[in-house]
Short mmCIF file of C-alpha atoms and ligand atoms in Angstrom, two decimals:
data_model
loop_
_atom_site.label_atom_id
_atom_site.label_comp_id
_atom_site.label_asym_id
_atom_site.label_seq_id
_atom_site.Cartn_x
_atom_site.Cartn_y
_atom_site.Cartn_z
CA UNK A 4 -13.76 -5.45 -21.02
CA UNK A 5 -15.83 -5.34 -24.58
CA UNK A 6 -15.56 -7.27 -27.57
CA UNK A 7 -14.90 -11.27 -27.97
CA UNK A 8 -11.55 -12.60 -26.25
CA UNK A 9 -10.20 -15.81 -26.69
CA UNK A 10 -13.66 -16.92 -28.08
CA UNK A 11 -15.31 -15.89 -24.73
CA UNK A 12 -17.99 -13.24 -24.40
CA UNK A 13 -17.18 -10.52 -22.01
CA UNK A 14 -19.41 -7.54 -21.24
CA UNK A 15 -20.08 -4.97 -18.33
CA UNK A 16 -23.76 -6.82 -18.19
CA UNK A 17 -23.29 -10.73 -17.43
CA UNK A 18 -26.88 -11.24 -17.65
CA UNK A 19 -27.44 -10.13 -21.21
CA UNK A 20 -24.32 -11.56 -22.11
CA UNK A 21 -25.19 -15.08 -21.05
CA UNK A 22 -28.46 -14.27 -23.82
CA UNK A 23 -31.17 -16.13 -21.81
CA UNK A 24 -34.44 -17.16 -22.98
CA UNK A 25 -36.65 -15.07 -21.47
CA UNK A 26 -39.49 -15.12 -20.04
CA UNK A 27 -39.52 -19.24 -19.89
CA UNK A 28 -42.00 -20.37 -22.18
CA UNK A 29 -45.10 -21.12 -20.09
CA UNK A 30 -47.07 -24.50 -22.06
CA UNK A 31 -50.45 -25.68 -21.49
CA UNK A 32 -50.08 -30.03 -20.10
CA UNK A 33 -52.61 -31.68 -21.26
CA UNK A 34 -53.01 -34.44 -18.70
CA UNK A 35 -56.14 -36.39 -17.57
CA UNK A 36 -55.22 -36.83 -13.77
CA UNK A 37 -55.85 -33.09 -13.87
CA UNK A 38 -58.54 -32.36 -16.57
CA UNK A 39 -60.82 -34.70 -14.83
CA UNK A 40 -60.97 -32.98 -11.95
CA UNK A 41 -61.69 -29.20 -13.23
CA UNK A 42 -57.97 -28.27 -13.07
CA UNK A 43 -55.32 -26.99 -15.95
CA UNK A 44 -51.85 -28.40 -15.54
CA UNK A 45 -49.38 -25.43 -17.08
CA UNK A 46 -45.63 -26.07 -17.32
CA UNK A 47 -43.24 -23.41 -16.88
CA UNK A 48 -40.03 -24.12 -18.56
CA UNK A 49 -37.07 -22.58 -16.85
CA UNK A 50 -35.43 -25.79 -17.79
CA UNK A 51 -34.91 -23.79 -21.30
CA UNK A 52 -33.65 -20.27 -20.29
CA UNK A 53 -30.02 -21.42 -20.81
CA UNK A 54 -28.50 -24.40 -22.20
CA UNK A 55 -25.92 -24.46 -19.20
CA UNK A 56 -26.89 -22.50 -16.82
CA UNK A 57 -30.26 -23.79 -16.34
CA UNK A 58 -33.50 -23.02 -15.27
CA UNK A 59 -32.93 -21.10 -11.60
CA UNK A 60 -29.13 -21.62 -11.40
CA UNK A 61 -29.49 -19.02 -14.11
CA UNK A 62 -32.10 -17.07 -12.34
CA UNK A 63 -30.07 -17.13 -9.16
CA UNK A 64 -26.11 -16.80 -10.71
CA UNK A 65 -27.01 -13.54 -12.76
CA UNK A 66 -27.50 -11.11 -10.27
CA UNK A 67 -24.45 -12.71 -8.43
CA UNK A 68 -22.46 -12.29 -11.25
CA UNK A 69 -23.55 -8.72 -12.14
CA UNK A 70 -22.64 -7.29 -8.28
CA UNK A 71 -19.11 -9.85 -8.69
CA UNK A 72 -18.47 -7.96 -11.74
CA UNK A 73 -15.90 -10.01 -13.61
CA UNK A 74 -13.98 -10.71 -10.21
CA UNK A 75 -13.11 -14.27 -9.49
CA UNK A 76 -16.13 -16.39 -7.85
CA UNK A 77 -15.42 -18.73 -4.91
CA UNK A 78 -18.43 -21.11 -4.26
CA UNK A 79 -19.72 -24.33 -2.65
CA UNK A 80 -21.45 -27.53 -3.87
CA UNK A 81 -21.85 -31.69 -3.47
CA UNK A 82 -20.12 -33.40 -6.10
CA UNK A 83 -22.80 -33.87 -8.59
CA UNK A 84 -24.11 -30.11 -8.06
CA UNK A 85 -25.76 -28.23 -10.59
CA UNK A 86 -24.89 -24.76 -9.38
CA UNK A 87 -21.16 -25.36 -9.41
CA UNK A 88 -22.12 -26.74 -13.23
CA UNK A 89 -23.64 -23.73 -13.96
CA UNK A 90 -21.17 -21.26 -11.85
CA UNK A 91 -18.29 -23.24 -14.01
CA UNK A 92 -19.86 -22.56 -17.04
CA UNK A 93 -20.42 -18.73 -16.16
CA UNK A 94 -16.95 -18.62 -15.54
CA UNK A 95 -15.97 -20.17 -18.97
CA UNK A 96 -18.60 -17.69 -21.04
CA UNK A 97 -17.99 -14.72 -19.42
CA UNK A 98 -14.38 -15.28 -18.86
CA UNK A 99 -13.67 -14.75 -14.97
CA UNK A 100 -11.99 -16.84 -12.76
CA UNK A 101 -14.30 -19.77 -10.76
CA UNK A 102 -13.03 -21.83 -7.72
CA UNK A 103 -15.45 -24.57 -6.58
CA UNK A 104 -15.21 -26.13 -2.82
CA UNK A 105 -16.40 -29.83 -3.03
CA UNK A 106 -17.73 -31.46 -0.20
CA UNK A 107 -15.91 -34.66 0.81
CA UNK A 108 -12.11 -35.16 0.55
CA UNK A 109 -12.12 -38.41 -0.24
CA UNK A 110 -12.60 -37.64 -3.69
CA UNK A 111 -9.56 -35.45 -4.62
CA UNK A 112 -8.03 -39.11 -5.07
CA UNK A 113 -10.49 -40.01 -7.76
CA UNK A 114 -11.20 -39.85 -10.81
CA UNK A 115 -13.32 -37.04 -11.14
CA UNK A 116 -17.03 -37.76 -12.10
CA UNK A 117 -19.00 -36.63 -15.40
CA UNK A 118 -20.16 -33.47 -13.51
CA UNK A 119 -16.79 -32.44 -11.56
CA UNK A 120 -15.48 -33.28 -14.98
CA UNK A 121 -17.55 -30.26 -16.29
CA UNK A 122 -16.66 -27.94 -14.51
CA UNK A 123 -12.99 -28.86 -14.74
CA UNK A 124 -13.11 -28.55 -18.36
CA UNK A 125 -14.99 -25.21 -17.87
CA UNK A 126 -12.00 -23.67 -16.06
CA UNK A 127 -13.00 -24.19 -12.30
CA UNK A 128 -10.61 -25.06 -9.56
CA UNK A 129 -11.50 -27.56 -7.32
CA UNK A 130 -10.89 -27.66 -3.56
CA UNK A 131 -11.81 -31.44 -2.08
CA UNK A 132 -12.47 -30.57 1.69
CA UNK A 133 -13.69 -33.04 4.43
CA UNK A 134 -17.26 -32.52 5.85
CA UNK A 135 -16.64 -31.12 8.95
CA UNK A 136 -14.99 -28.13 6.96
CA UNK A 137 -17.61 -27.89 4.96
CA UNK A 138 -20.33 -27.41 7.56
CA UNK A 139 -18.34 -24.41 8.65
CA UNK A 140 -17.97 -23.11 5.47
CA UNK A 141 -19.92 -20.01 6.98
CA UNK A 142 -16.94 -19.64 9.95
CA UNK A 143 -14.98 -16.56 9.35
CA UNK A 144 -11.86 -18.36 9.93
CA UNK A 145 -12.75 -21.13 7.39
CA UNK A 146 -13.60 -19.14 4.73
CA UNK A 147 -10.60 -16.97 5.11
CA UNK A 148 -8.59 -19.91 4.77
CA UNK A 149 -10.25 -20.88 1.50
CA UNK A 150 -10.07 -17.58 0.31
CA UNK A 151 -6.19 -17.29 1.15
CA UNK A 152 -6.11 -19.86 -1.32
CA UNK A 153 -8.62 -18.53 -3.95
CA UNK A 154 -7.51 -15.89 -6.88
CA UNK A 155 -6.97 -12.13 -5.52
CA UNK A 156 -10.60 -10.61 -4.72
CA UNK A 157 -12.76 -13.46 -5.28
CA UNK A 158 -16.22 -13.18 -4.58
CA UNK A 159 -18.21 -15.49 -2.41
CA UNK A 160 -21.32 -17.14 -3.43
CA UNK A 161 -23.23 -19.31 -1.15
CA UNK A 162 -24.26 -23.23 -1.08
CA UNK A 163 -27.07 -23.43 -4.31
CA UNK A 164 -26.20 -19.58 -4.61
CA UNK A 165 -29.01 -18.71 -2.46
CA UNK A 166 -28.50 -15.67 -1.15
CA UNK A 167 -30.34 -12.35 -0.46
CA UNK A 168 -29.54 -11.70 -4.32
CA UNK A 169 -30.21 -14.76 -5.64
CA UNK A 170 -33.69 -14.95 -4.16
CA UNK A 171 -34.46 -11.19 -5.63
CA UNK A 172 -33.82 -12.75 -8.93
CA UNK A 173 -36.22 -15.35 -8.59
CA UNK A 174 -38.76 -13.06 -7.47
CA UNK A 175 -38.36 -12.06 -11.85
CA UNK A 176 -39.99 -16.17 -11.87
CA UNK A 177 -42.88 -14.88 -9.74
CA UNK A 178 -43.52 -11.94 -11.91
CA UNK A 179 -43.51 -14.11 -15.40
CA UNK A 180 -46.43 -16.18 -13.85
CA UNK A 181 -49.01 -13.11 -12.53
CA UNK A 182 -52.04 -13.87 -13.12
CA UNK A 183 -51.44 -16.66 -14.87
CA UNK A 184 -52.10 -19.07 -12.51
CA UNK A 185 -53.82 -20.40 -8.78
CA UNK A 186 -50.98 -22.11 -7.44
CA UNK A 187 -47.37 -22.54 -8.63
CA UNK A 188 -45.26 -25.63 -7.52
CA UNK A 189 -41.68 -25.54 -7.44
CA UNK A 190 -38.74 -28.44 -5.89
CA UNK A 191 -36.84 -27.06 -2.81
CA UNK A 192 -32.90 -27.95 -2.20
CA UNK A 193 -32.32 -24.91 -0.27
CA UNK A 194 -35.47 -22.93 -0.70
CA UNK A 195 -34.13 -19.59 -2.36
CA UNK A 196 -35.91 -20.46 -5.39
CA UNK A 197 -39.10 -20.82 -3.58
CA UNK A 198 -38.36 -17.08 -1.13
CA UNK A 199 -38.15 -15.38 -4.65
CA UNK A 200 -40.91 -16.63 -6.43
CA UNK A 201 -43.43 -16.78 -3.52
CA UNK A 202 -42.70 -12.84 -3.28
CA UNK A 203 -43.07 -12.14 -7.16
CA UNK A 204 -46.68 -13.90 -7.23
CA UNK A 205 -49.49 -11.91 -7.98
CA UNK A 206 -51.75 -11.34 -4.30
CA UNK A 207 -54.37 -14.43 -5.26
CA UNK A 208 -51.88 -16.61 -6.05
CA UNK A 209 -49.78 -19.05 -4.14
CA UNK A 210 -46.55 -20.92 -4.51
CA UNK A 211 -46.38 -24.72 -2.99
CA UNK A 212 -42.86 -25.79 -2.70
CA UNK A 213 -42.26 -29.36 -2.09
CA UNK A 214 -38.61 -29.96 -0.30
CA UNK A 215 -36.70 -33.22 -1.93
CA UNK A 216 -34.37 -33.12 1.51
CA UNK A 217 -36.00 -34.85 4.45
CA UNK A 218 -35.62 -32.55 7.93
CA UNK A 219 -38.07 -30.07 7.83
CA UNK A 220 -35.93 -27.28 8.09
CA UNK A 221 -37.16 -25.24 5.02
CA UNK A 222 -39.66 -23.61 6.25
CA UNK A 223 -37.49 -21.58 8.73
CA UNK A 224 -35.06 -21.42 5.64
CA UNK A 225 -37.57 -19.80 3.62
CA UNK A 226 -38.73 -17.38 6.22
CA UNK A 227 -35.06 -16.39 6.94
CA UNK A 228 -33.98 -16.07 2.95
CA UNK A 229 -37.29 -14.03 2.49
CA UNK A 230 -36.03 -11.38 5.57
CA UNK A 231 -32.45 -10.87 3.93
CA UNK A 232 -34.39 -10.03 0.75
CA UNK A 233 -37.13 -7.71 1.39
CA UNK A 234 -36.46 -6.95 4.93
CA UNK A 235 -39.76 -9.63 5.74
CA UNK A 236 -42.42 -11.77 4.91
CA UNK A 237 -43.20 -11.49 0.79
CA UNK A 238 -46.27 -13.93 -0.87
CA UNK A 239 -48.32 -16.63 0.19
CA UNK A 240 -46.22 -20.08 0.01
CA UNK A 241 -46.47 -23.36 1.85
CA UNK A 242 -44.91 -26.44 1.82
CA UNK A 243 -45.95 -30.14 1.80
CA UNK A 244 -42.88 -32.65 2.82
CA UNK A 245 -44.08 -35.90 1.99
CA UNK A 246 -42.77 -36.19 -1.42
CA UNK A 247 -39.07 -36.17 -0.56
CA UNK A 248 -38.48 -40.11 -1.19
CA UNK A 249 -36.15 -40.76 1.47
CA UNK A 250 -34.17 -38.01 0.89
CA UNK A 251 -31.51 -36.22 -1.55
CA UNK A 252 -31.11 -38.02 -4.35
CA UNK A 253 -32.80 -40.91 -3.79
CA UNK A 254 -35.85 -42.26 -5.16
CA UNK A 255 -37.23 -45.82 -5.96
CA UNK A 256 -39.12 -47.55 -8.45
CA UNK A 257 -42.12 -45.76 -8.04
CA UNK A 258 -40.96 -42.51 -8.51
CA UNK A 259 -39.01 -43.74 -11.93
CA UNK A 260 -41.98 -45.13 -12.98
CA UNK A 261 -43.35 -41.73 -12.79
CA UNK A 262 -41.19 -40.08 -14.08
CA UNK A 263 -40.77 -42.20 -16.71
CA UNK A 264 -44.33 -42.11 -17.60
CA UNK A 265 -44.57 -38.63 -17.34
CA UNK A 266 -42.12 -37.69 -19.78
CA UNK A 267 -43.44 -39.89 -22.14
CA UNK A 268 -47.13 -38.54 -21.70
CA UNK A 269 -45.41 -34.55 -22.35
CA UNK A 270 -42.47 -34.98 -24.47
CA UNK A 271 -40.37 -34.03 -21.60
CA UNK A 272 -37.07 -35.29 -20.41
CA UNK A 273 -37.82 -35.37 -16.57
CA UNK A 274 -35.16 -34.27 -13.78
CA UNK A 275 -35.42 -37.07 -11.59
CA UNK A 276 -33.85 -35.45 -8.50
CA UNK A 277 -36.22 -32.39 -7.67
CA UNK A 278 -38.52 -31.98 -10.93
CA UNK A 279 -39.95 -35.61 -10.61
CA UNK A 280 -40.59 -35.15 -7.02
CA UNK A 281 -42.28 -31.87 -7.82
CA UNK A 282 -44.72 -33.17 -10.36
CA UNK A 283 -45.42 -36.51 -7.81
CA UNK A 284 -46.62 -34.32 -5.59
CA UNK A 285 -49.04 -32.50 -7.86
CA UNK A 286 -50.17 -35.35 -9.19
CA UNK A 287 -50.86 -36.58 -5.98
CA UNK A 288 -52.50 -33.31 -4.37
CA UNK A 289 -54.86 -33.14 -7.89
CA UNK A 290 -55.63 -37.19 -6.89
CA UNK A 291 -56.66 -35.80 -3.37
CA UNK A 292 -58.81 -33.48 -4.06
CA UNK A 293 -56.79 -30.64 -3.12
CA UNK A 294 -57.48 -28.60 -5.66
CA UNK A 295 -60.89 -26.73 -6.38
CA UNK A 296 -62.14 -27.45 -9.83
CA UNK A 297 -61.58 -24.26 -12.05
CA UNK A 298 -57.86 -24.44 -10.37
CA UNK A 299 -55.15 -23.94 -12.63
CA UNK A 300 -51.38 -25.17 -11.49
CA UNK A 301 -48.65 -24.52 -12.65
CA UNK A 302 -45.68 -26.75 -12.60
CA UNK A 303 -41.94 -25.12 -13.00
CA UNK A 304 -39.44 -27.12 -14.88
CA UNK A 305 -36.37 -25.81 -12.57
CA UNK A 306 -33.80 -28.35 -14.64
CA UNK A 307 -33.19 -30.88 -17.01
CA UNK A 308 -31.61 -34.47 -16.54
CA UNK A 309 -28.20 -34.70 -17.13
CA UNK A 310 -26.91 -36.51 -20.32
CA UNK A 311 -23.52 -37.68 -18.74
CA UNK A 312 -25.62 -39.91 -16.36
CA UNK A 313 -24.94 -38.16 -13.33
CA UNK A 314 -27.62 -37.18 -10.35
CA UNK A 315 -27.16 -33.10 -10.03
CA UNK A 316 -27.74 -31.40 -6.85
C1 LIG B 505 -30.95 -26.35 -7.46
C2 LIG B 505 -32.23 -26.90 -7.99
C3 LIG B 505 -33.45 -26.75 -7.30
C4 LIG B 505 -33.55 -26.17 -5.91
O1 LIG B 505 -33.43 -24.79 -5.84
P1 LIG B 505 -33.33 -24.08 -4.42
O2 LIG B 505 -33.37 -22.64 -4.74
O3 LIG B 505 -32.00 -24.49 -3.82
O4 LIG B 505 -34.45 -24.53 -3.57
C5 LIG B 505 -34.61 -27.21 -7.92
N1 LIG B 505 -34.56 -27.84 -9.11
C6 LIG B 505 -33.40 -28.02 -9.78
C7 LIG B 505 -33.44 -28.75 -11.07
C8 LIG B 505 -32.20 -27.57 -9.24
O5 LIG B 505 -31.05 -27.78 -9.92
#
């Protein structure tokens, strides 16, 4: 497969194909919350590596999509998720079949929302199934089931695409910030993110990933993502759980406000779902004292908002 094809790209290499920016510019934040305290507030912009696969969907999907090799790709996601977004538009750019199994049945009935909408119109088949289904998306039997229906020899890609893979690729996030700085905060959905770049850091630095999911079931997530990857435990990382809001998704008028004002203070369009949590937290932890003076933190931009309206996942 070489050469442009019905306006899509294809290529033996879906990484370079997909042309992302890389590395993600890393900007000095100049921000008083954190310069009166001794510390440097850096902002790592994965949010710009790809205009649609973004930030670590990108980082995660490309080594995914280099071992699935142009085969179809079967994969999971809520309905406003940001991975089957970006998995769609993989699909569409690099011209292989994508099949996307939404959680919740009740809304094959609908009218699909902005983001479903997206990946429709990129080319992905969606399967509606109820919950209980989806929890045992991981059963053998299940997944054979899904696959029966799925295109011949499609490849399966995990929940948020975190898999041993996935987190190996994010370990490339780790590497673009050696030696650049202390700590490095990053949101958590399922943690892969987190596994990679905690493992790429330089051996004085630290990653601090704050989970936007209430439970308290990352850190054993991170621990187990990190052994499927490099056989153990890789990097210093830690988490702090406060800053979750509730919950997935949700939020409240102080955490608007926030983000609201934070954008305006950097000329940045805020994600309100993980990023705003993210930077909360830092704020916060600088606020606290947590952070020697001479500290510098940086702050990854994993995503962007969404200019159809809807909350991503
Ligand atoms: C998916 C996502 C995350 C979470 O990544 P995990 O690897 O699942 O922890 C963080 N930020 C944004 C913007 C995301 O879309």
């Amino acid at each position: 497969m070489t050469g442009p094809h019905n306006g899509r790209v294809t290529s033996r290499d879906p990484a370079a194909a997909l042309e992302p920016r890389l590395p993600s510019p890393l900007l000095p934040a100049d921000d008083d919350r954190f310069t009166r305290r001794g510390l440097r507030l850096l902002l790592k912009r994965d949010d710009l590596v790809h205009p649609d696969l973004v930030g670590n969907k990108w980082r995660k999907l490309a080594p995914n999509l280099a071992a699935a090799a142009g085969r179809p790709v079967l994969t999971f996601g809520g309905a406003y998720s940001n991975h089957l977004r970006a998995t769609a538009a993989a699909g569409r750019l690099l011209g292989f079949p994508t099949v996307g199994v939404v959680r919740g049945d009740e809304l094959a009935g609908r009218p699909l929302n902005p983001s479903l909408e997206r990946c429709a119109a990129d080319g992905m088949r969606l399967v509606f199934v109820d919950r209980a289904t989806y929890r045992a998306k991981d059963d053998p039997a299940v997944l054979a089931r899904l696959l029966r229906d799925a295109p011949e020899g499609a490849v399966v890609v995990p929940e948020g695409g975190s898999n041993a893979a996935a987190v190996r690729g994010c370990a490339a996030l780790g590497g673009e910030l050696r030696g650049r700085a202390d700590v490095v905060a990053v949101a958590c959905g399922t943690g892969g993110t987190l596994a990679g770049l905690a493992a790429g850091l330089g051996p004085r630095q630290r990653a601090l990933g704050v989970p936007v999911l209430r439970g308290g079931f990352l850190g054993d997530a991170v621990r187990d993502l990190q052994e499927r990857a490099f056989g153990g435990p890789a990097g210093r990382w830690e988490l702090d759980e406060r800053f979750h809001f509730g919950g997935y998704a949700r939020g409240g008028p102080a955490l608007e406000e926030f983000a609201e004002d934070f954008g305006a203070r950097h000329g940045l369009a805020v994600e309100r779902v993980y990023v705003a949590k993210m930077l909360y937290a830092l704020v916060t932890l600088a606020e606290e004292g947590a952070f020697a003076p001479g500290t510098t933190v940086a702050a990854v931009v994993t995503g962007r908002p969404e200019p159809a309206g809807g909350d991503p996942g």
